[in-house]
Structure formats: C-alpha cells, structure tokens
Short mmCIF file of C-alpha atoms in Angstrom, two decimals:
data_model
loop_
_atom_site.label_atom_id
_atom_site.label_comp_id
_atom_site.label_asym_id
_atom_site.label_seq_id
_atom_site.Cartn_x
_atom_site.Cartn_y
_atom_site.Cartn_z
CA UNK A 21 60.30 15.78 -64.40
CA UNK A 22 57.47 15.33 -61.50
CA UNK A 23 54.14 14.63 -63.10
CA UNK A 24 50.86 15.59 -60.85
CA UNK A 25 47.71 13.26 -62.29
CA UNK A 26 44.69 16.00 -61.74
CA UNK A 27 41.24 14.94 -62.19
CA UNK A 28 38.35 17.56 -63.45
CA UNK A 29 34.85 18.28 -61.76
CA UNK A 30 31.40 19.31 -62.70
CA UNK A 31 30.89 21.07 -66.12
CA UNK A 32 33.33 19.60 -68.10
CA UNK A 33 30.58 16.65 -68.76
CA UNK A 34 30.15 15.99 -72.66
CA UNK A 35 27.77 12.89 -74.35
CA UNK A 36 30.13 10.96 -75.63
CA UNK A 37 32.84 11.08 -73.34
CA UNK A 38 34.89 8.49 -72.27
CA UNK A 39 33.57 6.23 -75.68
CA UNK A 40 36.66 5.98 -77.75
CA UNK A 41 39.04 4.59 -74.77
CA UNK A 42 36.02 1.93 -74.12
CA UNK A 43 35.79 0.90 -77.42
CA UNK A 44 40.02 0.99 -77.69
CA UNK A 45 40.68 -0.39 -74.11
CA UNK A 46 38.78 -3.28 -72.37
CA UNK A 47 40.21 -2.00 -68.90
CA UNK A 48 38.69 1.12 -69.50
CA UNK A 49 34.75 -0.25 -71.01
CA UNK A 50 35.28 -2.86 -67.80
CA UNK A 51 35.31 0.42 -65.81
CA UNK A 52 31.84 1.75 -67.02
CA UNK A 53 30.30 -1.60 -66.72
CA UNK A 54 31.44 -1.99 -62.94
CA UNK A 55 30.15 1.86 -62.31
CA UNK A 56 26.70 0.33 -63.98
CA UNK A 57 26.63 -2.36 -61.70
CA UNK A 58 27.38 -0.07 -58.84
CA UNK A 59 24.24 1.86 -59.56
CA UNK A 60 22.00 -0.20 -60.66
CA UNK A 61 21.35 1.17 -63.98
CA UNK A 62 23.06 1.48 -67.55
CA UNK A 63 24.47 5.21 -66.89
CA UNK A 64 27.04 4.47 -69.82
CA UNK A 65 24.40 4.96 -71.95
CA UNK A 66 23.28 8.34 -70.47
CA UNK A 67 26.46 9.26 -70.99
CA UNK A 68 27.33 8.17 -74.61
CA UNK A 69 24.29 8.28 -76.15
CA UNK A 70 22.02 10.41 -73.65
CA UNK A 71 20.19 13.58 -73.23
CA UNK A 72 23.15 16.59 -72.05
CA UNK A 73 20.60 18.12 -69.89
CA UNK A 74 19.79 14.88 -68.02
CA UNK A 75 23.78 14.15 -67.67
CA UNK A 76 24.31 17.75 -66.30
CA UNK A 77 21.63 16.66 -63.73
CA UNK A 78 24.10 16.48 -60.67
CA UNK A 79 23.48 13.10 -59.67
CA UNK A 80 24.27 11.86 -62.72
CA UNK A 81 26.97 14.49 -63.84
CA UNK A 82 29.05 13.77 -60.45
CA UNK A 83 29.48 9.65 -61.45
CA UNK A 84 29.64 9.48 -65.00
CA UNK A 85 32.28 12.58 -64.69
CA UNK A 86 34.29 10.16 -62.06
CA UNK A 87 34.23 6.78 -64.39
CA UNK A 88 35.30 8.86 -67.58
CA UNK A 89 38.75 9.71 -65.45
CA UNK A 90 39.07 6.09 -64.05
CA UNK A 91 38.70 5.03 -67.69
CA UNK A 92 41.28 7.16 -68.94
CA UNK A 93 43.53 5.85 -65.82
CA UNK A 94 43.08 2.64 -66.57
CA UNK A 95 44.02 2.72 -70.51
CA UNK A 96 47.30 4.32 -69.44
CA UNK A 97 47.61 1.99 -66.91
CA UNK A 98 47.33 -1.02 -69.75
CA UNK A 99 49.86 0.77 -71.40
CA UNK A 100 52.64 0.94 -68.43
CA UNK A 101 51.64 4.66 -67.00
CA UNK A 102 50.65 3.58 -63.67
CA UNK A 103 49.50 5.92 -60.74
CA UNK A 104 52.80 5.83 -58.95
CA UNK A 105 54.48 7.50 -62.06
CA UNK A 106 52.87 10.63 -60.34
CA UNK A 107 54.17 12.71 -57.53
CA UNK A 108 50.68 13.56 -56.26
CA UNK A 109 46.70 13.54 -57.20
CA UNK A 110 44.26 15.66 -57.32
CA UNK A 111 41.06 16.85 -58.30
CA UNK A 112 38.41 20.01 -58.24
CA UNK A 113 35.99 19.34 -55.75
CA UNK A 114 34.15 15.89 -57.16
CA UNK A 115 37.62 15.37 -59.22
CA UNK A 116 38.98 14.68 -55.40
CA UNK A 117 36.86 11.19 -55.39
CA UNK A 118 38.12 10.49 -59.13
CA UNK A 119 42.07 11.02 -57.89
CA UNK A 120 40.92 9.34 -54.40
CA UNK A 121 39.95 6.20 -56.61
CA UNK A 122 42.87 6.39 -59.15
CA UNK A 123 45.15 6.09 -56.00
CA UNK A 124 43.54 2.97 -55.01
CA UNK A 125 41.93 4.82 -51.17
CA UNK A 126 38.33 4.11 -52.48
CA UNK A 127 37.46 1.45 -54.75
CA UNK A 128 35.49 2.84 -58.08
CA UNK A 129 32.03 0.34 -57.03
CA UNK A 130 32.27 2.62 -53.75
CA UNK A 131 33.19 5.77 -55.35
CA UNK A 132 30.28 5.66 -57.63
CA UNK A 133 27.77 4.94 -54.83
CA UNK A 134 29.04 7.82 -52.43
CA UNK A 135 29.33 10.39 -55.77
CA UNK A 136 25.68 9.54 -56.97
CA UNK A 137 24.91 10.19 -52.85
CA UNK A 138 26.82 13.37 -53.18
CA UNK A 139 25.13 14.26 -56.23
CA UNK A 140 21.56 13.78 -54.53
CA UNK A 141 22.57 15.17 -51.56
CA UNK A 142 24.33 18.69 -52.82
CA UNK A 143 20.58 18.70 -55.03
CA UNK A 144 18.15 18.59 -52.67
CA UNK A 145 20.30 20.87 -50.15
CA UNK A 146 18.73 23.84 -51.19
CA UNK A 147 15.58 24.20 -53.03
CA UNK A 148 16.10 25.09 -56.87
CA UNK A 149 16.17 29.17 -57.55
CA UNK A 150 17.19 29.61 -53.77
CA UNK A 151 20.54 29.34 -54.40
CA UNK A 152 23.68 31.03 -57.17
CA UNK A 153 26.74 31.03 -58.02
CA UNK A 154 28.62 33.47 -60.04
CA UNK A 155 32.18 33.83 -61.63
CA UNK A 156 34.06 37.23 -60.29
CA UNK A 157 37.25 37.62 -63.08
CA UNK A 158 39.27 39.67 -62.44
CA UNK A 159 39.97 40.09 -58.87
CA UNK A 160 41.85 37.74 -56.34
CA UNK A 161 40.91 35.58 -53.73
CA UNK A 162 41.68 38.15 -50.70
CA UNK A 163 39.50 40.57 -52.49
CA UNK A 164 36.51 38.40 -53.31
CA UNK A 165 36.04 37.42 -49.39
CA UNK A 166 35.83 41.33 -48.52
CA UNK A 167 33.61 41.36 -51.18
CA UNK A 168 31.67 38.47 -50.26
CA UNK A 169 31.21 39.35 -46.38
CA UNK A 170 30.43 42.69 -47.54
CA UNK A 171 27.13 40.96 -49.43
CA UNK A 172 26.36 39.11 -46.93
CA UNK A 173 23.86 40.85 -45.33
CA UNK A 174 20.29 40.46 -43.52
CA UNK A 175 21.52 37.22 -42.41
CA UNK A 176 21.98 35.70 -46.22
CA UNK A 177 24.93 33.26 -47.10
CA UNK A 178 27.90 34.14 -49.45
CA UNK A 179 30.95 32.65 -49.34
CA UNK A 180 34.41 32.94 -51.79
CA UNK A 181 33.61 28.98 -53.42
CA UNK A 182 36.26 28.18 -55.81
CA UNK A 183 39.85 29.61 -55.77
CA UNK A 184 40.40 28.97 -59.68
CA UNK A 185 42.87 30.80 -60.83
CA UNK A 186 44.87 34.39 -60.30
CA UNK A 187 41.77 36.02 -62.39
CA UNK A 188 38.91 33.54 -61.29
CA UNK A 189 37.56 33.16 -58.17
CA UNK A 190 33.03 31.93 -58.01
CA UNK A 191 31.23 33.12 -54.95
CA UNK A 192 28.27 31.04 -53.69
CA UNK A 193 25.03 31.89 -51.47
CA UNK A 194 21.83 32.58 -51.49
CA UNK A 195 20.98 34.42 -54.95
CA UNK A 196 19.72 37.73 -53.77
CA UNK A 197 23.44 37.98 -52.06
CA UNK A 198 25.59 35.99 -55.06
CA UNK A 199 23.73 39.31 -57.12
CA UNK A 200 24.91 41.86 -54.41
CA UNK A 201 28.77 40.33 -54.33
CA UNK A 202 28.57 40.56 -58.48
CA UNK A 203 27.70 44.33 -58.36
CA UNK A 204 30.23 44.95 -55.57
CA UNK A 205 32.60 43.48 -56.84
CA UNK A 206 31.91 45.11 -60.44
CA UNK A 207 32.25 48.33 -57.96
CA UNK A 208 36.02 47.07 -56.79
CA UNK A 209 37.28 46.51 -60.02
CA UNK A 210 36.05 43.14 -61.40
CA UNK A 211 36.21 42.80 -64.99
CA UNK A 212 33.00 41.17 -65.30
CA UNK A 213 30.64 39.33 -63.19
CA UNK A 214 28.98 36.18 -64.34
CA UNK A 215 25.96 34.28 -63.09
CA UNK A 216 26.81 30.55 -63.35
CA UNK A 217 24.32 27.99 -64.80
CA UNK A 218 24.68 25.82 -61.68
CA UNK A 219 21.12 24.18 -60.12
CA UNK A 220 22.31 24.67 -56.40
CA UNK A 221 25.44 26.82 -54.56
CA UNK A 222 27.74 24.61 -53.94
CA UNK A 223 30.84 24.98 -51.39
CA UNK A 224 29.01 27.34 -49.10
CA UNK A 225 27.04 27.18 -45.89
CA UNK A 226 24.17 26.29 -47.28
CA UNK A 227 24.97 22.81 -48.48
CA UNK A 228 25.14 21.61 -44.79
CA UNK A 229 22.51 18.97 -45.09
CA UNK A 230 24.13 17.24 -47.99
CA UNK A 231 27.49 17.66 -45.71
CA UNK A 232 25.68 15.55 -43.10
CA UNK A 233 24.45 13.60 -45.53
CA UNK A 234 28.03 12.52 -46.71
CA UNK A 235 29.64 12.15 -43.09
CA UNK A 236 27.11 9.49 -42.85
CA UNK A 237 27.86 7.95 -46.46
CA UNK A 238 31.54 8.21 -45.84
CA UNK A 239 31.29 6.14 -42.45
CA UNK A 240 30.30 3.04 -44.35
CA UNK A 241 32.79 2.89 -46.94
CA UNK A 242 36.54 1.58 -46.52
CA UNK A 243 39.31 4.22 -47.23
CA UNK A 244 42.88 2.96 -47.28
CA UNK A 245 46.13 4.72 -47.69
CA UNK A 246 46.48 6.29 -51.43
CA UNK A 247 49.35 4.93 -53.08
CA UNK A 248 50.46 8.51 -54.15
CA UNK A 249 49.23 11.64 -51.69
CA UNK A 250 46.59 13.65 -52.48
CA UNK A 251 46.52 17.18 -52.28
CA UNK A 252 43.02 17.87 -50.73
CA UNK A 253 40.96 21.25 -51.69
CA UNK A 254 40.35 22.30 -48.67
CA UNK A 255 43.74 22.28 -47.43
CA UNK A 256 45.92 22.63 -50.38
CA UNK A 257 48.31 20.48 -48.79
CA UNK A 258 49.46 16.55 -48.84
CA UNK A 259 47.50 14.22 -47.15
CA UNK A 260 47.39 10.26 -47.00
CA UNK A 261 45.69 9.47 -43.80
CA UNK A 262 42.63 7.48 -44.36
CA UNK A 263 40.49 9.29 -40.95
CA UNK A 264 42.03 12.50 -42.12
CA UNK A 265 40.84 11.98 -46.02
CA UNK A 266 37.22 11.02 -44.52
CA UNK A 267 37.14 14.36 -42.57
CA UNK A 268 38.01 16.35 -45.69
CA UNK A 269 35.87 14.71 -47.69
CA UNK A 270 32.94 16.24 -45.79
CA UNK A 271 34.16 18.98 -44.99
CA UNK A 272 34.79 19.75 -48.60
CA UNK A 273 31.20 20.09 -49.22
CA UNK A 274 30.21 23.02 -47.84
CA UNK A 275 34.22 24.42 -47.66
CA UNK A 276 36.18 26.09 -50.50
CA UNK A 277 38.09 24.58 -53.53
CA UNK A 278 41.57 25.47 -53.21
CA UNK A 279 42.54 24.79 -56.93
CA UNK A 280 45.34 27.87 -57.13
CA UNK A 281 46.85 27.34 -54.07
CA UNK A 282 46.85 23.77 -54.59
CA UNK A 283 48.84 23.78 -58.00
CA UNK A 284 51.40 26.01 -56.35
CA UNK A 285 51.63 23.53 -53.70
CA UNK A 286 52.43 20.95 -56.05
CA UNK A 287 54.95 23.04 -58.12
CA UNK A 288 56.18 24.09 -54.84
CA UNK A 289 57.24 20.37 -54.44
CA UNK A 290 58.44 20.06 -57.34
CA UNK A 291 55.72 19.42 -59.81
CA UNK A 292 56.37 20.69 -63.20
CA UNK A 293 53.96 18.58 -65.53
CA UNK A 294 50.40 18.39 -64.76
CA UNK A 295 48.02 15.62 -66.83
CA UNK A 296 44.68 16.11 -66.41
CA UNK A 297 42.77 12.80 -66.31
CA UNK A 298 39.12 12.44 -67.82
CA UNK A 299 36.96 15.09 -69.53
CA UNK A 300 37.43 18.66 -71.06
CA UNK A 301 40.69 20.94 -70.14
CA UNK A 302 39.46 23.14 -67.79
CA UNK A 303 42.26 22.76 -65.02
CA UNK A 304 44.64 22.64 -67.56
CA UNK A 305 43.26 26.54 -68.66
CA UNK A 306 43.43 27.12 -64.97
CA UNK A 307 46.97 25.50 -64.28
CA UNK A 308 48.64 28.12 -67.24
CA UNK A 309 47.23 31.22 -65.38
CA UNK A 310 48.34 30.27 -62.20
CA UNK A 311 51.91 29.42 -63.31
CA UNK A 312 52.95 29.68 -66.95
CA UNK A 313 56.30 27.49 -66.44
CA UNK A 314 54.13 24.43 -65.84
CA UNK A 315 53.32 22.04 -68.48
CA UNK A 316 49.80 20.50 -68.55
CA UNK A 317 48.72 17.25 -70.85
CA UNK A 318 44.69 16.20 -71.60
CA UNK A 319 44.02 12.55 -71.21
CA UNK A 320 40.40 11.66 -72.00
CA UNK A 321 40.60 10.02 -75.25
CA UNK A 322 42.22 6.78 -76.92
CA UNK A 323 44.37 9.54 -79.04
CA UNK A 324 45.60 11.04 -76.19
CA UNK A 325 46.73 7.77 -74.26
CA UNK A 326 48.80 7.55 -77.31
CA UNK A 327 50.07 10.75 -77.83
CA UNK A 328 51.16 10.50 -73.78
CA UNK A 329 53.14 7.40 -74.38
CA UNK A 330 54.80 8.98 -76.81
CA UNK A 331 55.74 11.63 -74.89
#
C-alpha cells in the first residue's frame, strides 16, 4: 500500500477546527502558537472561538486551514507517522502550501505569512461583486472549457478554474460571463449550475495582480526540496525542484487546479490510499468520485489520529 497525504483548500474552515488536536498533542498546539507569532496576532482565538464570517475571509481562512493541517500532521508525527510514510503530497489550491510546509519545503512561519499575503492579494485583485465562481455539475473538464470559451464574450473573462472530479468543474471570472457559462452549461446537459458563495474569482486571469504580488513575496522565501514529491496543481505531476516549485506557486494563482488529474497521476504511480490531513472531508469525496477503488481517510481530530494509528 502506498499512501498520499493530501491537504484541503478554502471552504473547509469551521470554528473550533484543530482545537482538540492542540489540547491532546503539545506538538499540534505549538503549530498554532508559531502561526500566531508569525502573523503577530492570535489567529488561534479566531479559529477556535471567533465568528465564522470573519474566519471565512480569504486572508484568515488560508493561514487558518494551513495551521490546522500542519497541526494534524505534527500530531501524526508525534505518534510515529512521519511525512516520509507518504509516497506523495498534494493540496487543493491553498492546500498546496500546506503540503509543502508538511514536506519541509517551506518553514511554517513563512507559509503562514505567504498565505496571509496570498489571501489579501486575491481578495483585493478584483472588486467585490465584479467576479464570481460557479460549480457546473455533470459535465467533464473538456466540455466545460468549451462552455467557458463560448461564454467569454465582449472581452469578459471566464475560465475552467477547478477540475475537481468527473462530476464537478468550477468556472471563474467576470460575474456576467460566469452566469452566461452556467446557462450554456445547462443547455449542454449539465445537471446543475451552482453559483458559489465566494468573495473573489479565484484561479482565473483576473487574479493576475495577485500572481504578481506572490511572485515578489516568494522571491524572499527560502524553498527547499520537499522530503517527498509534490504533485503540483497546475501540472498534475510530481515536482521536487525548489526553483520550479516557486514558479508553479505563482502560476497556480491564475491557473486551473487540476485535482482530478492529480489524483489519477498519484494512482498511476501506485498510490492506493489517500489521507486528507486537516479540516473537512471534501477531498475524500472528490477522490471517491474520481476512482472508487481508492481508499481515503480523514485526519483532522485527535480521534482521527488514534484511528490512523490503529489502522
């Protein structure tokens, strides 16, 4: 059995996530303390006792979800399940940063600061209300790319942003163009088209200002070769070279998250079980839809850590 450790993206956040881990494992608690120090604020208070609307703000959700993932990873490591037990690491969008931190490629403090910068830059790249995202259900990625091309009229942007699984592709761009894409998708046989409650149109060309910010921020950060290979979002293939990782993290801001292909690539390389490290279980649901022969496990609480040890 070959295991991949995978790390969730935005949308998985909940108030209280990681608190039980911090109470049960000193190594997990120290993660939240280090992130608080790196950001110069008590993000942990917001995560455990704050308002969900504030936690969901992109600039807060991104470092918070990363902190929860790394706390779960540190709890596993305290019990002897180290990152080297995995054949690969991967993450969905911001989860790619969590994967790199877990694999020792970027320090925890640098990762927290990068994600705060990334969240702020992505939020400010497009004025609120100008952009939108929609999940198109029941169409494959190739068809959605055709839908997006047809909907991108009058100079407006709309792109296939997230190839999540065979039943769900997310489009992103100008609000009117995304709404057109949703209507076109229905005419092409989509089961549903759901506008997403997001504050900005992520993973499309409108995010170029944020990509420029991240290009500058990443030049100031040391990146080392990860202890296990990363399956990168925009390539759906393994990468270990620090210079290439830096380039792909910039490209990721405007590029598609090729999650379906990433899971398929890991399966082709021998992965049979995926451990979702951190909050929620969205990735496990996607993995089941991509390939029902693949096993998955969530590791986000102290009980999950104990169950993983028993397994």
